[in-house]
Amino acid sequence: MVLLGERVTSRRWGVRATVLVAALVALVAVVVLSIAFGSNRLPLGSVWHALFSYSGTFEDVVIRDDRLPRTLLGLAVGVGLGLAGALLQAITRNPVADPGLLGINHGAAVAIVLGGAVFSVSSPQQLVWFAFFGALAGTVLVTVIGGSVSPLRLVLAGVAIQAVFVGINQGMQMINTHSLDQMRYWLVGSLVNRNLDSLAGLLPFFLAALVIAGVLARPLNAVALGDDSARGLGANPVLTRAVGMIAVGLLSATATAACGPIAFVGLMIPHVVRALVGQDERWVLPLSALLGPVLLLGCDVLGRLLGGNGEIQVGVMTDVIGGIAFVVVARRLKAVRR
């Protein structure tokens, strides 16, 4: 029995290590594709030259000033969305919890639009505070209205709240078209025309959320066993959920402030990760953070390739792919309940 248990543990570690290596390889590959592919496809030699032997050629400028900032932003936002979804699902113990699907990201978007239209705020460092409180407001609303027990009830509450937030955003655009016209692409969810200065301003909030998520991995494993069991193991369920929601709010706020509300990344990635490595949050959280940007940058590259002379914004691509994934997840949950 001891040898069997050791063999199972060894095999589990082997599978998880393999998934980790595969995730890292996929991340490197999608980063290269994001830099190389666009309206003009550049050979890998040009990418290497621009990154390590910059001389001011057209290809160098395109890569350094456009594609590299876009890729780095996609990396950060993908990490934030993947990790926020994994945290939210663990906290609520609800498999369909996602900041984009439940209206949390749109709550952040409403707050940002109001900050820009009413208070004339444009700095990412200032907007992230509006986004944070907007995300927390969305979290509170969906929790109070939907609860966390029934996945269907939570989704219905999230869809209703999201519809209200989208309506407010559209109303603000109609009232003040001049000041909010520049936010049109941003509200769809886009990585276009972003710079590293904006990302640098959001970095402290992002890093704080990553630290909180790392600390919560072990307590979340205890909470998954039930509140009584968690207390017996030395964890505080109420404190764990409260701190976890702060991390979700920070991650959602920074991602939304950076490139607008993007849905479904936080829904799809944790499901894939749990199917591969199990329920241990010490593996689920970091792997969700690794695979989030793989999906986001992959969708961004696909949108550039399918857009012809233009491009399809990444928020549209994640909605299309995520909608299909949500149907699959819903059917799977229905089959499990039967």
XYZ file of C-alpha atoms in Angstrom:
338
model
C 0.000 0.000 0.000
C 2.835 2.376 0.850
C 4.600 1.611 -2.428
C 1.341 2.097 -4.343
C 0.770 5.456 -2.683
C 4.320 6.543 -3.452
C 3.902 5.436 -7.066
C 0.659 7.418 -7.459
C 2.252 10.500 -5.874
C 5.301 10.184 -8.121
C 3.109 9.838 -11.210
C 1.038 12.877 -10.170
C 4.172 14.981 -9.738
C 5.408 13.780 -13.124
C 2.155 14.827 -14.824
C 2.188 18.222 -13.129
C 5.823 18.836 -14.020
C 5.065 17.927 -17.639
C 2.109 20.324 -17.728
C 4.277 23.077 -16.237
C 6.978 22.620 -18.870
C 4.372 22.472 -21.663
C 2.769 25.688 -20.356
C 6.130 27.473 -20.364
C 6.883 26.290 -23.914
C 3.422 27.399 -25.091
C 3.910 30.784 -23.447
C 7.254 31.359 -25.179
C 5.785 30.252 -28.512
C 2.775 32.561 -28.317
C 4.981 35.503 -27.302
C 7.119 34.961 -30.409
C 4.002 34.697 -32.588
C 2.563 37.873 -31.063
C 5.707 39.816 -31.925
C 6.172 38.302 -35.400
C 2.592 38.248 -36.731
C 0.449 41.214 -37.704
C -0.643 43.063 -40.831
C 3.009 42.667 -41.866
C 4.461 39.255 -41.037
C 8.073 39.580 -40.003
C 10.664 36.795 -40.100
C 12.132 35.608 -36.816
C 15.471 37.109 -37.832
C 13.895 40.582 -37.857
C 12.369 39.957 -34.435
C 15.737 38.916 -33.038
C 17.434 41.937 -34.623
C 14.892 44.390 -33.214
C 15.148 42.972 -29.707
C 18.926 42.602 -29.455
C 20.524 44.632 -32.281
C 18.245 47.654 -32.678
C 19.330 49.970 -35.516
C 16.181 51.985 -36.258
C 14.948 50.132 -39.354
C 11.224 49.998 -40.156
C 10.946 46.467 -38.759
C 12.810 47.515 -35.602
C 10.425 50.404 -34.997
C 7.337 48.260 -35.603
C 8.518 45.624 -33.150
C 9.908 47.927 -30.442
C 7.169 50.598 -30.505
C 4.083 48.551 -31.331
C 4.292 44.787 -31.019
C 6.563 44.465 -27.992
C 4.470 46.777 -25.741
C 1.328 45.058 -27.006
C 2.754 41.628 -26.216
C 3.973 42.620 -22.749
C 0.568 44.109 -21.983
C -1.130 40.930 -23.179
C 1.177 38.923 -20.918
C 0.293 40.975 -17.843
C -3.448 41.097 -18.566
C -3.567 37.384 -19.381
C -1.849 36.541 -16.091
C -4.293 38.770 -14.211
C -7.433 37.379 -15.855
C -6.394 33.736 -15.570
C -5.418 34.126 -11.931
C -8.536 36.167 -11.061
C -10.773 33.475 -12.526
C -9.009 30.699 -10.616
C -9.214 32.665 -7.372
C -12.877 33.532 -7.851
C -13.841 29.924 -8.591
C -11.937 28.715 -5.528
C -13.394 31.394 -3.240
C -17.009 30.889 -4.319
C -16.608 27.142 -4.982
C -18.513 27.845 -8.187
C -17.164 26.423 -11.476
C -18.673 29.173 -13.665
C -17.318 32.132 -11.712
C -15.374 34.554 -13.919
C -14.758 38.311 -13.464
C -15.785 39.044 -17.055
C -18.859 36.831 -17.106
C -20.184 38.003 -13.717
C -19.961 41.719 -14.472
C -16.945 42.470 -12.263
C -14.817 43.708 -15.168
C -17.722 45.772 -16.491
C -18.134 47.294 -13.032
C -14.512 48.393 -13.283
C -15.179 49.727 -16.779
C -18.144 51.811 -15.595
C -16.038 53.352 -12.850
C -13.259 54.177 -15.330
C -15.695 55.769 -17.787
C -17.214 57.844 -14.988
C -13.741 58.835 -13.799
C -12.803 60.029 -17.272
C -16.100 61.747 -18.096
C -16.944 63.341 -14.742
C -13.553 63.871 -13.119
C -11.402 64.147 -16.280
C -9.020 61.470 -14.983
C -6.751 59.936 -17.622
C -3.706 58.636 -15.741
C -3.634 54.815 -15.437
C -2.365 55.157 -11.853
C -5.491 57.141 -10.956
C -7.919 55.190 -13.121
C -6.934 51.917 -11.478
C -8.457 53.162 -8.188
C -11.749 53.888 -9.926
C -11.520 50.446 -11.544
C -10.770 48.780 -8.211
C -13.838 50.211 -6.476
C -15.964 49.510 -9.552
C -14.787 45.893 -9.548
C -15.521 45.563 -5.829
C -18.982 47.048 -6.386
C -19.649 44.492 -9.119
C -18.390 41.707 -6.833
C -20.640 42.767 -3.968
C -23.697 43.088 -6.220
C -23.298 39.699 -7.866
C -22.601 38.020 -4.508
C -25.637 39.574 -2.813
C -28.017 38.970 -5.716
C -26.735 35.631 -6.974
C -25.123 34.029 -3.967
C -22.390 31.425 -4.456
C -24.282 28.137 -4.112
C -26.110 27.808 -7.422
C -24.003 28.255 -10.602
C -27.122 29.097 -12.639
C -28.282 31.751 -10.185
C -24.821 33.294 -10.051
C -24.583 33.461 -13.851
C -28.064 34.978 -14.184
C -27.194 37.626 -11.603
C -23.893 38.326 -13.365
C -25.528 38.651 -16.773
C -28.150 41.040 -15.378
C -25.561 43.186 -13.614
C -23.327 43.183 -16.678
C -26.260 44.345 -18.843
C -26.848 47.265 -16.466
C -23.165 48.237 -16.540
C -23.010 47.996 -20.344
C -26.129 50.168 -20.584
C -24.549 52.802 -18.333
C -21.394 52.805 -20.464
C -23.374 53.181 -23.670
C -25.471 55.949 -22.127
C -22.357 57.833 -21.095
C -21.002 57.536 -24.631
C -24.202 58.933 -26.083
C -24.224 61.862 -23.677
C -20.544 62.772 -23.994
C -19.397 61.434 -27.360
C -16.431 63.798 -27.683
C -14.614 62.792 -24.513
C -15.567 59.113 -24.673
C -15.122 58.463 -28.402
C -11.501 57.444 -27.770
C -12.733 54.757 -25.356
C -14.757 52.940 -27.995
C -12.099 50.337 -28.789
C -11.118 50.175 -25.134
C -14.664 49.217 -24.089
C -14.596 46.297 -26.535
C -11.378 45.005 -24.979
C -8.273 45.792 -27.002
C -4.483 45.654 -26.834
C -4.076 48.206 -29.642
C -2.137 51.453 -29.135
C -0.963 50.712 -25.617
C 2.420 51.773 -24.270
C 4.745 50.514 -21.571
C 4.295 53.679 -19.470
C 0.680 52.701 -18.791
C 1.743 49.182 -17.863
C 4.467 50.469 -15.533
C 1.934 52.631 -13.698
C -0.276 49.607 -13.053
C 2.560 47.272 -12.064
C 2.526 47.907 -8.266
C -1.168 46.996 -8.006
C -0.611 43.937 -10.169
C 2.354 42.705 -8.130
C 0.455 43.215 -4.868
C -2.362 40.996 -6.157
C 0.150 38.315 -7.238
C 1.682 38.236 -3.754
C -1.756 37.928 -2.132
C -2.699 35.090 -4.500
C 0.523 33.229 -3.677
C -0.151 33.476 0.044
C -3.739 32.247 -0.374
C -2.974 29.001 -2.229
C -2.702 26.805 0.881
C -5.656 28.367 2.821
C -7.867 27.967 -0.264
C -7.106 24.241 -0.285
C -8.357 24.107 3.298
C -11.483 26.184 2.514
C -12.340 23.760 -0.309
C -12.897 21.078 2.355
C -15.601 23.159 4.068
C -15.520 25.896 6.684
C -15.402 23.559 9.692
C -12.564 21.506 8.238
C -10.734 24.681 7.259
C -10.891 25.995 10.822
C -9.652 22.636 12.085
C -6.642 22.972 9.772
C -5.871 26.453 11.085
C -7.349 28.504 8.218
C -9.809 31.363 8.613
C -12.479 30.941 5.889
C -13.958 34.434 6.242
C -10.579 36.153 6.152
C -9.401 33.959 3.263
C -12.444 34.843 1.153
C -12.231 38.561 2.008
C -8.534 38.804 1.153
C -9.125 36.705 -1.959
C -11.831 39.091 -3.141
C -9.420 41.994 -2.691
C -6.942 40.163 -4.918
C -9.669 39.473 -7.506
C -10.651 43.148 -7.403
C -7.057 44.303 -7.903
C -6.433 41.871 -10.759
C -9.709 42.740 -12.487
C -9.108 46.456 -11.975
C -5.594 46.460 -13.414
C -6.586 44.285 -16.386
C -9.617 46.458 -17.165
C -7.723 49.728 -16.700
C -5.041 48.447 -19.066
C -7.135 47.199 -21.986
C -10.846 47.243 -21.172
C -13.270 44.524 -20.052
C -12.343 41.080 -21.424
C -14.481 38.078 -20.563
C -14.145 34.287 -20.476
C -10.352 34.011 -20.025
C -10.849 33.517 -16.287
C -13.578 30.951 -16.966
C -11.801 28.743 -19.497
C -8.255 28.563 -18.172
C -8.925 27.251 -14.602
C -11.121 24.477 -16.040
C -8.338 23.372 -18.376
C -5.783 23.512 -15.557
C -7.912 21.513 -13.104
C -8.580 18.877 -15.758
C -4.799 18.479 -16.150
C -3.419 18.742 -12.610
C -6.351 18.325 -10.225
C -7.756 20.603 -7.549
C -4.607 21.602 -5.635
C -4.599 25.406 -5.687
C -0.822 25.433 -5.249
C -0.719 24.193 -8.841
C -3.981 25.615 -10.178
C -3.148 29.256 -9.398
C 0.339 29.448 -10.962
C -0.648 27.372 -14.003
C -3.725 29.558 -14.550
C -1.404 32.568 -14.438
C 0.844 30.926 -17.048
C -1.897 29.768 -19.426
C -4.002 32.955 -19.194
C -1.637 34.936 -21.459
C -1.326 31.926 -23.787
C -5.067 32.140 -24.477
C -5.216 35.947 -24.586
C -2.211 36.440 -26.868
C -3.338 33.494 -28.989
C -6.724 35.160 -29.489
C -4.996 38.459 -30.271
C -2.809 36.831 -32.942
C -5.826 35.008 -34.383
C -7.753 38.295 -34.536
C -4.919 39.899 -36.508
C -4.802 36.996 -38.971
C -8.590 36.837 -39.492
C -9.020 40.610 -39.732
C -7.472 40.954 -43.180
C -6.120 44.466 -43.627
C -7.526 45.418 -40.214
C -7.935 43.224 -37.170
C -10.552 41.791 -34.858
C -10.121 43.087 -31.317
C -9.045 40.536 -28.732
C -12.183 41.126 -26.616
C -14.346 40.032 -29.552
C -12.243 36.907 -30.116
C -12.401 35.841 -26.463
C -16.179 36.382 -26.470
C -16.609 34.096 -29.494
C -14.287 31.354 -28.246
C -15.396 31.779 -24.629
C -19.069 31.545 -25.525
C -18.457 28.129 -27.065
C -16.383 27.085 -24.047
C -19.144 28.205 -21.675
C -21.657 25.976 -23.454
C -19.251 23.039 -23.097
C -18.738 23.746 -19.383
C -22.491 24.089 -18.793
C -23.212 20.772 -20.543
C -20.450 19.097 -18.554
C -21.880 20.367 -15.262
C -25.344 19.186 -16.292
C -23.982 15.724 -17.106
C -22.176 15.524 -13.752
C -25.341 16.433 -11.841
C -27.245 13.658 -13.579
